[in-house]
PDB file of C-alpha atoms and ligand atoms in Angstrom:
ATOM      1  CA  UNK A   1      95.580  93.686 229.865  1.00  0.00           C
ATOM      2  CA  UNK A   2      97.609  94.475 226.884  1.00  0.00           C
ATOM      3  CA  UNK A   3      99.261  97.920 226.628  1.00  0.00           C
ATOM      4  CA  UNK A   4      97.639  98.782 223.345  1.00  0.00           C
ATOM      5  CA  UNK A   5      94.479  99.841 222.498  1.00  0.00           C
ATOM      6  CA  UNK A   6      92.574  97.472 219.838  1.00  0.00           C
ATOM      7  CA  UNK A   7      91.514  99.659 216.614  1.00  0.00           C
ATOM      8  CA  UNK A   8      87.629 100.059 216.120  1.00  0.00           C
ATOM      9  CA  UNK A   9      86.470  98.901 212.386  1.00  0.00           C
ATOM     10  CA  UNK A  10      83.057  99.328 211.356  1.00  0.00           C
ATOM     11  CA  UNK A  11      81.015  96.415 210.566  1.00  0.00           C
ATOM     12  CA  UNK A  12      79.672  97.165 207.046  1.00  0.00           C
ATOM     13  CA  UNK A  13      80.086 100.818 208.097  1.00  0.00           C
ATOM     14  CA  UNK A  14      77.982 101.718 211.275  1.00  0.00           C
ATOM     15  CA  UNK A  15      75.203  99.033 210.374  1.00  0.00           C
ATOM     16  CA  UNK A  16      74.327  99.237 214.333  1.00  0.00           C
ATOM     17  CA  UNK A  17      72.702 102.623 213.167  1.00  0.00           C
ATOM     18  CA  UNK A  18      72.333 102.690 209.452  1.00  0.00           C
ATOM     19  CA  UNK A  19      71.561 100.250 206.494  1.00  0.00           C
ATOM     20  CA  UNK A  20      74.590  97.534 206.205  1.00  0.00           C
ATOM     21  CA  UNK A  21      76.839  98.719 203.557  1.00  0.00           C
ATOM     22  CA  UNK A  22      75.637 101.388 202.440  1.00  0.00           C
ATOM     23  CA  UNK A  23      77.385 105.297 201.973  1.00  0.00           C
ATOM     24  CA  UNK A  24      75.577 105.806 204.780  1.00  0.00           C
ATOM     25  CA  UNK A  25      76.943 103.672 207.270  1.00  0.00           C
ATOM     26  CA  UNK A  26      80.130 104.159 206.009  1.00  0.00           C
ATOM     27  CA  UNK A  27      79.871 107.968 206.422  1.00  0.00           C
ATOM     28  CA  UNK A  28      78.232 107.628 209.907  1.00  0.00           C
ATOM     29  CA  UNK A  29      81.189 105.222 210.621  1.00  0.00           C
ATOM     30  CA  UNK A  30      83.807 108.093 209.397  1.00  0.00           C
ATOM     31  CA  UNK A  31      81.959 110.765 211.994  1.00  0.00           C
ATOM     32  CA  UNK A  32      82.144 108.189 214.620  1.00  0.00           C
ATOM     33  CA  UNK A  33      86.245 108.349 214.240  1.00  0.00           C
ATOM     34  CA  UNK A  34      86.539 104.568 213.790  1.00  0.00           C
ATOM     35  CA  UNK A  35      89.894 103.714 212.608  1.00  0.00           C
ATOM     36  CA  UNK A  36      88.550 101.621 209.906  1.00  0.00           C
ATOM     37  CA  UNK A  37      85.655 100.396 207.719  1.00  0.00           C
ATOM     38  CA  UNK A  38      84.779  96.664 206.863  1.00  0.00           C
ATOM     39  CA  UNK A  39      82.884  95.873 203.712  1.00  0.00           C
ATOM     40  CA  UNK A  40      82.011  92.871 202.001  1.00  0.00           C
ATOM     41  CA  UNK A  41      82.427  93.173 198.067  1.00  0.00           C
ATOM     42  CA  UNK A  42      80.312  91.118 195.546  1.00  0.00           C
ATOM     43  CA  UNK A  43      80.184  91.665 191.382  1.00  0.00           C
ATOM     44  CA  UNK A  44      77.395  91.879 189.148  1.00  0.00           C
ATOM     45  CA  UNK A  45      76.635  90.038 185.703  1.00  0.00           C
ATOM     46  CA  UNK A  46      78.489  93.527 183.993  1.00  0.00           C
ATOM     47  CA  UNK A  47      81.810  93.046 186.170  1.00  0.00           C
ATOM     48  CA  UNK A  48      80.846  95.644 188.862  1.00  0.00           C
ATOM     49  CA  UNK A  49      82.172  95.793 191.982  1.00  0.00           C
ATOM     50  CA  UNK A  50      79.254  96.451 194.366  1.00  0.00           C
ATOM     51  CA  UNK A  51      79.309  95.895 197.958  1.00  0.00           C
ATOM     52  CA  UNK A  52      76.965  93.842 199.580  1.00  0.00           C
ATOM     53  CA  UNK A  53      76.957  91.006 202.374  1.00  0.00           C
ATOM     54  CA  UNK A  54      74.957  88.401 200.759  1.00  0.00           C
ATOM     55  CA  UNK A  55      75.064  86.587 197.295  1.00  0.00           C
ATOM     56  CA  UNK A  56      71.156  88.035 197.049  1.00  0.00           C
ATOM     57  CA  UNK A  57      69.288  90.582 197.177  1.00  0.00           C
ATOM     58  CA  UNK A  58      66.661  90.025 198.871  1.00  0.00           C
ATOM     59  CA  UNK A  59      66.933  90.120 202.629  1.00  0.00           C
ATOM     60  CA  UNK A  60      68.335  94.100 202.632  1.00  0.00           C
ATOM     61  CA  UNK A  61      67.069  94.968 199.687  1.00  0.00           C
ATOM     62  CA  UNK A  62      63.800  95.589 197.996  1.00  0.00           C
ATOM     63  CA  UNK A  63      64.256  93.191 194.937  1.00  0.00           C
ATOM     64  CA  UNK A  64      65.100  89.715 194.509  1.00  0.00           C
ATOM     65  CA  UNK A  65      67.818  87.492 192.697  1.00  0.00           C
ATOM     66  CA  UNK A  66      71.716  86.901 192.411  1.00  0.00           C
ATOM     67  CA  UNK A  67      73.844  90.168 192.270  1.00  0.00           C
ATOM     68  CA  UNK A  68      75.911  87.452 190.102  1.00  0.00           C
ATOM     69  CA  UNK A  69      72.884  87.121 187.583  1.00  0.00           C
ATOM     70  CA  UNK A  70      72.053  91.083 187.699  1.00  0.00           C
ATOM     71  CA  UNK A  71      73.273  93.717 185.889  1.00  0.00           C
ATOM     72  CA  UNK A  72      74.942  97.132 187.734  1.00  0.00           C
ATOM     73  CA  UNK A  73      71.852  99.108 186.278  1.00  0.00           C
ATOM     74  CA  UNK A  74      69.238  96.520 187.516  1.00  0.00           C
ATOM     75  CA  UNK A  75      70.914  95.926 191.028  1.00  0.00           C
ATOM     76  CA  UNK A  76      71.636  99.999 191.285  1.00  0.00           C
ATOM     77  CA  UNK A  77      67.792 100.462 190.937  1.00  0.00           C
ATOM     78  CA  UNK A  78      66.768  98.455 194.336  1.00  0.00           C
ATOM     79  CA  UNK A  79      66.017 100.283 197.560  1.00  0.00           C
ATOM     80  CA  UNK A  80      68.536  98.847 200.021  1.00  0.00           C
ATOM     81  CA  UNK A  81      66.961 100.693 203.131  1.00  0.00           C
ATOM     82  CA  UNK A  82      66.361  97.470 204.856  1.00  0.00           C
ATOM     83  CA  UNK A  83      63.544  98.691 206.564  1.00  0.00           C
ATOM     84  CA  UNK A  84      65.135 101.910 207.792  1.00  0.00           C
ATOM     85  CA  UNK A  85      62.562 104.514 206.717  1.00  0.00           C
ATOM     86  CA  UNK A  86      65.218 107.875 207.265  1.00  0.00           C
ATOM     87  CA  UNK A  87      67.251 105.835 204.703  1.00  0.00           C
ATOM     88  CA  UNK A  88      64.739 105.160 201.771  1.00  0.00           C
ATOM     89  CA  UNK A  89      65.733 105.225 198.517  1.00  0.00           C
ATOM     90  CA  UNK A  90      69.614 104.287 199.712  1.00  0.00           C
ATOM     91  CA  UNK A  91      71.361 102.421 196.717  1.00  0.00           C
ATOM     92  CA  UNK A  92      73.931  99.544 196.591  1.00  0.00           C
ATOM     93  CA  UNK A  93      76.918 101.372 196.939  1.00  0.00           C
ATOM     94  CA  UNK A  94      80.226 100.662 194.650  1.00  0.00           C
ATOM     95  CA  UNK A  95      83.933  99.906 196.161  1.00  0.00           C
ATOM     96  CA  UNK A  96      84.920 102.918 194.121  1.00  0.00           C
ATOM     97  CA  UNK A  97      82.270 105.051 195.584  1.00  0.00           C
ATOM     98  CA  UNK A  98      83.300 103.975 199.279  1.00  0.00           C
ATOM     99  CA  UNK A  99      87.000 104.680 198.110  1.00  0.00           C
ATOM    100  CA  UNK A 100      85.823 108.051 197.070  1.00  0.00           C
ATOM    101  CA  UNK A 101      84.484 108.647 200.264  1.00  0.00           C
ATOM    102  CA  UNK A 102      87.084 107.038 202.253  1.00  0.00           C
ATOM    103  CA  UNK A 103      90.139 108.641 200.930  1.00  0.00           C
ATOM    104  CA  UNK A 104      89.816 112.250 202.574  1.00  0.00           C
ATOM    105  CA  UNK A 105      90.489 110.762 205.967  1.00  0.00           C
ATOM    106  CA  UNK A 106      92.805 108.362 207.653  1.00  0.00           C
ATOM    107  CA  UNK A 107      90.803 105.375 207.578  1.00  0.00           C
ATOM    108  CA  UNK A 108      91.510 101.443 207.236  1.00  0.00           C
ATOM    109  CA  UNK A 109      89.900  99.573 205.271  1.00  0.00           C
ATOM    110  CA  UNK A 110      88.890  96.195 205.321  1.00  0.00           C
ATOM    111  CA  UNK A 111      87.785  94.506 202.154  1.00  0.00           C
ATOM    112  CA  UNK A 112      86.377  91.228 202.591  1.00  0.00           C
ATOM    113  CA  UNK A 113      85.797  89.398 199.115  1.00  0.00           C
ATOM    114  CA  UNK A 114      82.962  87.506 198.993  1.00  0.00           C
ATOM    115  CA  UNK A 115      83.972  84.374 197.226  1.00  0.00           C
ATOM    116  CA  UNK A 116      82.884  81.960 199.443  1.00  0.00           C
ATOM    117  CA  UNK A 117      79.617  80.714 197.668  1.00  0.00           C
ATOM    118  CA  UNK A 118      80.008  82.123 194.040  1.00  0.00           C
ATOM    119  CA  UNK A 119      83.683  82.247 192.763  1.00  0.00           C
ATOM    120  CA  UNK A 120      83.058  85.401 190.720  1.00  0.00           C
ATOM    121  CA  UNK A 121      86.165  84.966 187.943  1.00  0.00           C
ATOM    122  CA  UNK A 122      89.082  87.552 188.302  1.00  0.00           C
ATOM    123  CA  UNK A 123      87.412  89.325 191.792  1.00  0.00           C
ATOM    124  CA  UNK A 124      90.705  89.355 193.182  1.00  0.00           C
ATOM    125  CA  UNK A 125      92.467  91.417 189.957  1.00  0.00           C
ATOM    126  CA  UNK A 126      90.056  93.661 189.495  1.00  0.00           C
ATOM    127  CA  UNK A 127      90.074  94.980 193.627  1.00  0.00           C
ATOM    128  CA  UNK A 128      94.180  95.045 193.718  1.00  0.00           C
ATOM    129  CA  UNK A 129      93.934  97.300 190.091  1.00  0.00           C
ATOM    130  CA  UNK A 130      91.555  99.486 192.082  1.00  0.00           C
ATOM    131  CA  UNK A 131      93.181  99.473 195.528  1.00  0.00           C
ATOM    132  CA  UNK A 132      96.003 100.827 193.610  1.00  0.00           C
ATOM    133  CA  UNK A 133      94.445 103.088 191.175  1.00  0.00           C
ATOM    134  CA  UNK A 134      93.897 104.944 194.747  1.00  0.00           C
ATOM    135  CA  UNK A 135      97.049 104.484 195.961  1.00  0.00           C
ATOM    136  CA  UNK A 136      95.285 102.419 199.017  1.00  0.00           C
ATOM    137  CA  UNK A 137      97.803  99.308 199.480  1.00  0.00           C
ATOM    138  CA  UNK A 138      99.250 100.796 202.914  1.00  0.00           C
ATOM    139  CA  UNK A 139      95.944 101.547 203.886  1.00  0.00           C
ATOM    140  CA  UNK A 140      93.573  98.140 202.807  1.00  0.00           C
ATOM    141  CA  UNK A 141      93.866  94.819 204.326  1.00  0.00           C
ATOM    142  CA  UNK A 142      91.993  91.630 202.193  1.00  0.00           C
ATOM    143  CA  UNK A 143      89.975  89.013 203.545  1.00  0.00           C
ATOM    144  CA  UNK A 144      87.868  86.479 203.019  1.00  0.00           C
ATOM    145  CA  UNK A 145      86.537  83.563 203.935  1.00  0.00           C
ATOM    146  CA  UNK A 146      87.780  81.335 200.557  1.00  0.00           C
ATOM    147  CA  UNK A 147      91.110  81.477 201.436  1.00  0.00           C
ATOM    148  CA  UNK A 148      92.227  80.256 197.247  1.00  0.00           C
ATOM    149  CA  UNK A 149      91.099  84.107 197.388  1.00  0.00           C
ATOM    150  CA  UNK A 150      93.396  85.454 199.714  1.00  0.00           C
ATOM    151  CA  UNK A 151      96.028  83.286 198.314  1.00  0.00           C
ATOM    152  CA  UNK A 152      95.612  84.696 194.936  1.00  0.00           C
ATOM    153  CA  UNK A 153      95.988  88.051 196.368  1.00  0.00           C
ATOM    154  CA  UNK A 154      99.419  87.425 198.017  1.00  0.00           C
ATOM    155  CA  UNK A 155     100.214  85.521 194.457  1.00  0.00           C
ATOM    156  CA  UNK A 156      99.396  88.583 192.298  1.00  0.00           C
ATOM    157  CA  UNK A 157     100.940  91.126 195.051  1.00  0.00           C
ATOM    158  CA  UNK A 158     103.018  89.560 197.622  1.00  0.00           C
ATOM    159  CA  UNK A 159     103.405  92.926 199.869  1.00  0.00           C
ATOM    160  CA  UNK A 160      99.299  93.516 199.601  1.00  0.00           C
ATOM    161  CA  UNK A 161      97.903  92.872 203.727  1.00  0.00           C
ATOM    162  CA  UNK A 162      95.721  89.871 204.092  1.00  0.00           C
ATOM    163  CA  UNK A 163      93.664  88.068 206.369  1.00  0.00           C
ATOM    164  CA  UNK A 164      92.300  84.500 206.600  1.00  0.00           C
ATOM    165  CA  UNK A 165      88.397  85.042 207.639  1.00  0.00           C
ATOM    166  CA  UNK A 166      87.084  81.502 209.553  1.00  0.00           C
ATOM    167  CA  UNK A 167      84.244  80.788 212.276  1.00  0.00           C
ATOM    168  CA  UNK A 168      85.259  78.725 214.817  1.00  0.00           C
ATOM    169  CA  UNK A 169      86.175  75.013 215.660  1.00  0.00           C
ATOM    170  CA  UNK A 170      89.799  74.869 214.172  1.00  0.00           C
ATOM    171  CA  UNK A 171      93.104  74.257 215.487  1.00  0.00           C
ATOM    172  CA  UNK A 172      96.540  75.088 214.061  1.00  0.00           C
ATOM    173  CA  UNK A 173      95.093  78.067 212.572  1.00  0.00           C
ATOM    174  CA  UNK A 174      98.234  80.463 213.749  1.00  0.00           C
ATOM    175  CA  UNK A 175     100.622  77.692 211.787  1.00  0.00           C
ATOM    176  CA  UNK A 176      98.135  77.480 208.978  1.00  0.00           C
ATOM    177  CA  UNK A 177      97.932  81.524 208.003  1.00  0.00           C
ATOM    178  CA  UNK A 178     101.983  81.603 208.783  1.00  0.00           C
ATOM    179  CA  UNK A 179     102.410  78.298 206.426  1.00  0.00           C
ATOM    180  CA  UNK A 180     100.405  80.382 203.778  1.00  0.00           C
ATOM    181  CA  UNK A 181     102.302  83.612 204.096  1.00  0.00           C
ATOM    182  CA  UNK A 182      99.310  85.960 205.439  1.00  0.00           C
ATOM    183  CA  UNK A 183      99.440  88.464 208.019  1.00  0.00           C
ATOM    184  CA  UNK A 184      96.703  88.159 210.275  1.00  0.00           C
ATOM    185  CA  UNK A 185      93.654  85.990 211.426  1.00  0.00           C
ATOM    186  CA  UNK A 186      90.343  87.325 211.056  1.00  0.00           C
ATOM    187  CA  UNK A 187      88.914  84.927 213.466  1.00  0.00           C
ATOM    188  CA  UNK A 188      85.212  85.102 215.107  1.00  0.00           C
ATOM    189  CA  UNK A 189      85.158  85.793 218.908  1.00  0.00           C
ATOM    190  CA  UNK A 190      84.718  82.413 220.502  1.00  0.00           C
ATOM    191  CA  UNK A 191      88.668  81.440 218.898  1.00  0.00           C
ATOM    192  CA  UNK A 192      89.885  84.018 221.248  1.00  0.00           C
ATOM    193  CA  UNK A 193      89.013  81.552 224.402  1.00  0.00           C
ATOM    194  CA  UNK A 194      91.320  78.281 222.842  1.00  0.00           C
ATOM    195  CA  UNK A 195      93.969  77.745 224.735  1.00  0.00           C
ATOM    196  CA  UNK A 196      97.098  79.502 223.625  1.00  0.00           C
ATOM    197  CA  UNK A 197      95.352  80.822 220.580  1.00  0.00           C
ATOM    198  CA  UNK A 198      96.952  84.282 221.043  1.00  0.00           C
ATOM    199  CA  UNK A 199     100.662  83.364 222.024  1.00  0.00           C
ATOM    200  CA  UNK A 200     100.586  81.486 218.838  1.00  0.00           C
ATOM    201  CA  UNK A 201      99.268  83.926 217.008  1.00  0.00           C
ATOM    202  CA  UNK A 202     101.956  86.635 218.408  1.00  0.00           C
ATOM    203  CA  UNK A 203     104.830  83.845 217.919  1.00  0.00           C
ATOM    204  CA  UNK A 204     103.852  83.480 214.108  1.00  0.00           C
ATOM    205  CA  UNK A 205     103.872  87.773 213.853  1.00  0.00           C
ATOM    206  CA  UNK A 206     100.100  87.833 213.139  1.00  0.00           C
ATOM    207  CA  UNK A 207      97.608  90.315 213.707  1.00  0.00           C
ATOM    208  CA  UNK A 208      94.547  89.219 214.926  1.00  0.00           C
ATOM    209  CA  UNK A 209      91.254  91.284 214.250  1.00  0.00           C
ATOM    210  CA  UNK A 210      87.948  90.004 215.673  1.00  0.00           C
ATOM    211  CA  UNK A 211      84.110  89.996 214.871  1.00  0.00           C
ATOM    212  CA  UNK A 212      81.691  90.390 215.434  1.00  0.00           C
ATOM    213  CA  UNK A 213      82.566  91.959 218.927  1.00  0.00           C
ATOM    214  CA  UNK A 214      79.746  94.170 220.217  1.00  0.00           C
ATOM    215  CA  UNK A 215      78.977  93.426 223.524  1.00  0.00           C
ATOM    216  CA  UNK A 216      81.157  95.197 226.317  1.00  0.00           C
ATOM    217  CA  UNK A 217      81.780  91.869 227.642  1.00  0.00           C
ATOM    218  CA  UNK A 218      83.529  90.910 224.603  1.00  0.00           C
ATOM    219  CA  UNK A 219      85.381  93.992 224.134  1.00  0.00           C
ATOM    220  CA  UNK A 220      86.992  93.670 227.653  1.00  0.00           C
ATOM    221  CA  UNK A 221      88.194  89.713 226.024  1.00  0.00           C
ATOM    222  CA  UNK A 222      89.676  91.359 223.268  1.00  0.00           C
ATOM    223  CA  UNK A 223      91.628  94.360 225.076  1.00  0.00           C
ATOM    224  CA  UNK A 224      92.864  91.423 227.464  1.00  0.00           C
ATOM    225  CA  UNK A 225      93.782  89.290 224.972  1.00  0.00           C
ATOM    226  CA  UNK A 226      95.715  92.012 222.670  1.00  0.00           C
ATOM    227  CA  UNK A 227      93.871  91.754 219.152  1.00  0.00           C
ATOM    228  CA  UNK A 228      94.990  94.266 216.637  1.00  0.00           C
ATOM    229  CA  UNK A 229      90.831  95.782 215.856  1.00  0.00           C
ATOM    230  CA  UNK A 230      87.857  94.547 216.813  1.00  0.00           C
ATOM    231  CA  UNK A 231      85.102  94.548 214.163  1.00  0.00           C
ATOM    232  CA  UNK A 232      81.668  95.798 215.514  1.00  0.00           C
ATOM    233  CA  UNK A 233      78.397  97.105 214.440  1.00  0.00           C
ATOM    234  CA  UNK A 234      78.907  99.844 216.889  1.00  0.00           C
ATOM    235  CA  UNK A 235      82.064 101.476 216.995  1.00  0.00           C
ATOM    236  CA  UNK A 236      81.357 104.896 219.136  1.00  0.00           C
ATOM    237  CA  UNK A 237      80.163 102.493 221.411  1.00  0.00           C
ATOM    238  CA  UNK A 238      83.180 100.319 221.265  1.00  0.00           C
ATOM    239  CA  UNK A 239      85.977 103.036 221.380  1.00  0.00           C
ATOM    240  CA  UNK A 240      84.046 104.731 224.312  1.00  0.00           C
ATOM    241  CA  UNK A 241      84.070 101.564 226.147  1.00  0.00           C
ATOM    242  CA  UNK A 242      87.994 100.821 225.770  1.00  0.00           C
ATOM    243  CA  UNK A 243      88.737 104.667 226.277  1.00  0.00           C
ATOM    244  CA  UNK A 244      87.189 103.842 229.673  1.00  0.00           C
ATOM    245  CA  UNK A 245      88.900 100.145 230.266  1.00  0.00           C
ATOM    246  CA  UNK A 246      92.031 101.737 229.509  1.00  0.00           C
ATOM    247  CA  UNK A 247      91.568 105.121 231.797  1.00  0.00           C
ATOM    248  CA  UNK A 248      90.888 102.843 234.834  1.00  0.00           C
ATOM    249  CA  UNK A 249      94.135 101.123 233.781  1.00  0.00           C
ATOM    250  CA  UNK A 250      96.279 103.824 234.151  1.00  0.00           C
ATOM    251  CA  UNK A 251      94.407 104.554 237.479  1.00  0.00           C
ATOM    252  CA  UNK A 252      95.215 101.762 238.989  1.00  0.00           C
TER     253      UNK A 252
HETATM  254  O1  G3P B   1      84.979  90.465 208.092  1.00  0.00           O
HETATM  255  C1  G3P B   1      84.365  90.209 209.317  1.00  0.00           C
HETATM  256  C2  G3P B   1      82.941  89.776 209.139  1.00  0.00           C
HETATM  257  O2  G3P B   1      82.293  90.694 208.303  1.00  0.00           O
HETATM  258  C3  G3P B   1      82.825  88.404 208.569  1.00  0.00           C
HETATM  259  O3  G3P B   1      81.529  87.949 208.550  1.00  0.00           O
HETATM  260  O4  G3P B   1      79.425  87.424 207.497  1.00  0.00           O
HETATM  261  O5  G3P B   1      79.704  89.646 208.596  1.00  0.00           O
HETATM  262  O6  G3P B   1      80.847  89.158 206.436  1.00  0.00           O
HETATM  263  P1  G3P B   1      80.328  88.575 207.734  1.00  0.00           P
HETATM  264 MG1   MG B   2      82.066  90.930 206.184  1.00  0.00          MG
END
């Protein structure tokens, strides 16, 4: 096992608890000490930046449609409980709003754009000028799965962090993200059992952070292999869990 400890980022804040991507999980991820958030950021019809996994509404919220088609007002006024009763009346949070709350503590933060099905036109601008209206760039790494998105991040700020987001069933993906200049792999679990996937990875200086990695099983891959975080919907869970992997390391 590796001698350092992976980081524990929330998975659209503590959505093992609360409604994905909402204040809520992101505050329940912040009392949890997690070292870091993930969120997934969308915009509305008005230019909003509103954070929300999918393209629609309609399977956590209460409405229906595009976010792309909808304006901030209309998509503000759903109920995105998702079926969690405590959390009624929860609204689509914005990425200033999470920045708001994020920015009294210590936390990472991942933003992953979600550009991957609707290429909403200037996403990437508009979440640099607001990363650094906060002062955030030493404290935000970008992702996403478009990776002309992540590109056009390191093109408009060449120091900003980012992360190439991908599922599984690639090769040369450690000399791909070090061909395109990015600094780590945001790869799903299963990558982690290619052959040599992590020696390349730690030859071409990237960071590798994981998802979605809740089961203990999977956490014990991950401290072996020597990721940088592991993204999970459960992160007192997942710290508890390498706390204890790593005490009966030093035991032994
Ligand atoms: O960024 C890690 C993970 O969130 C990527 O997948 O679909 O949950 O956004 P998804
Ligand atoms: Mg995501």
């Amino acid at each position: 096992m590796k001698s350092k400890k992976p980081f524990v980022w929330a998975h659209r804040g503590a959505s093992g608890y609360c409604p994905e991507n909402t204040l809520a999980a992101f505050k329940k991820a912040v009392e949890m000490n997690a070292d870091g958030i993930e969120l997934d950021v969308q915009l509305t019809s008005d230019g909003e930046m509103v954070i929300c996994h999918d393209e629609e509404v309609d399977r956590t919220s209460n409405g229906k449609g595009w976010i792309k088609d909808m304006t901030f007002e209309a998509v503000r006024s759903l109920d995105f409980s998702y079926g969690k009763n405590e959390y009624r009346g929860a609204k689509i949070p914005t990425l200033r709003e999470v920045f708001e709350l994020i920015k009294p503590t210590k936390l990472l933060i991942n933003v992953e754009l979600k550009t991957g099905i609707v290429f909403y036109p200037g996403i990437e601008k508009k979440v640099i000028e607001l990363t650094e209206e906060y002062d955030f760039m030493d404290r935000v790494i970008f992702s996403s799965f478009n990776h002309y998105t992540v590109k056009k991040i390191k093109e408009l700020r060449p120091n900003a962090k980012c992360g190439f987001l991908y599922m599984d069933g690639t090769i040369d993906m450690p000399e791909y993200g070090k061909k395109h200049g990015i600094d780590a792999l945001h790869p799903a679990l299963y990558n982690l059992q290619f052959p040599g996937f992590m020696e390349d990875c730690f030859r071409n200086n990237l960071e590798v952070n994981v998802w979605p990695v809740n089961e203990e099983e999977h956490i014990a891959l991950c401290c072996e292999a020597g990721v940088n975080a592991i993204i999970t919907d459960y992160p007192d869970k997942a710290s508890a869990f390498i706390g204890s992997m790593f005490e009966t390391k030093q035991q032994i």
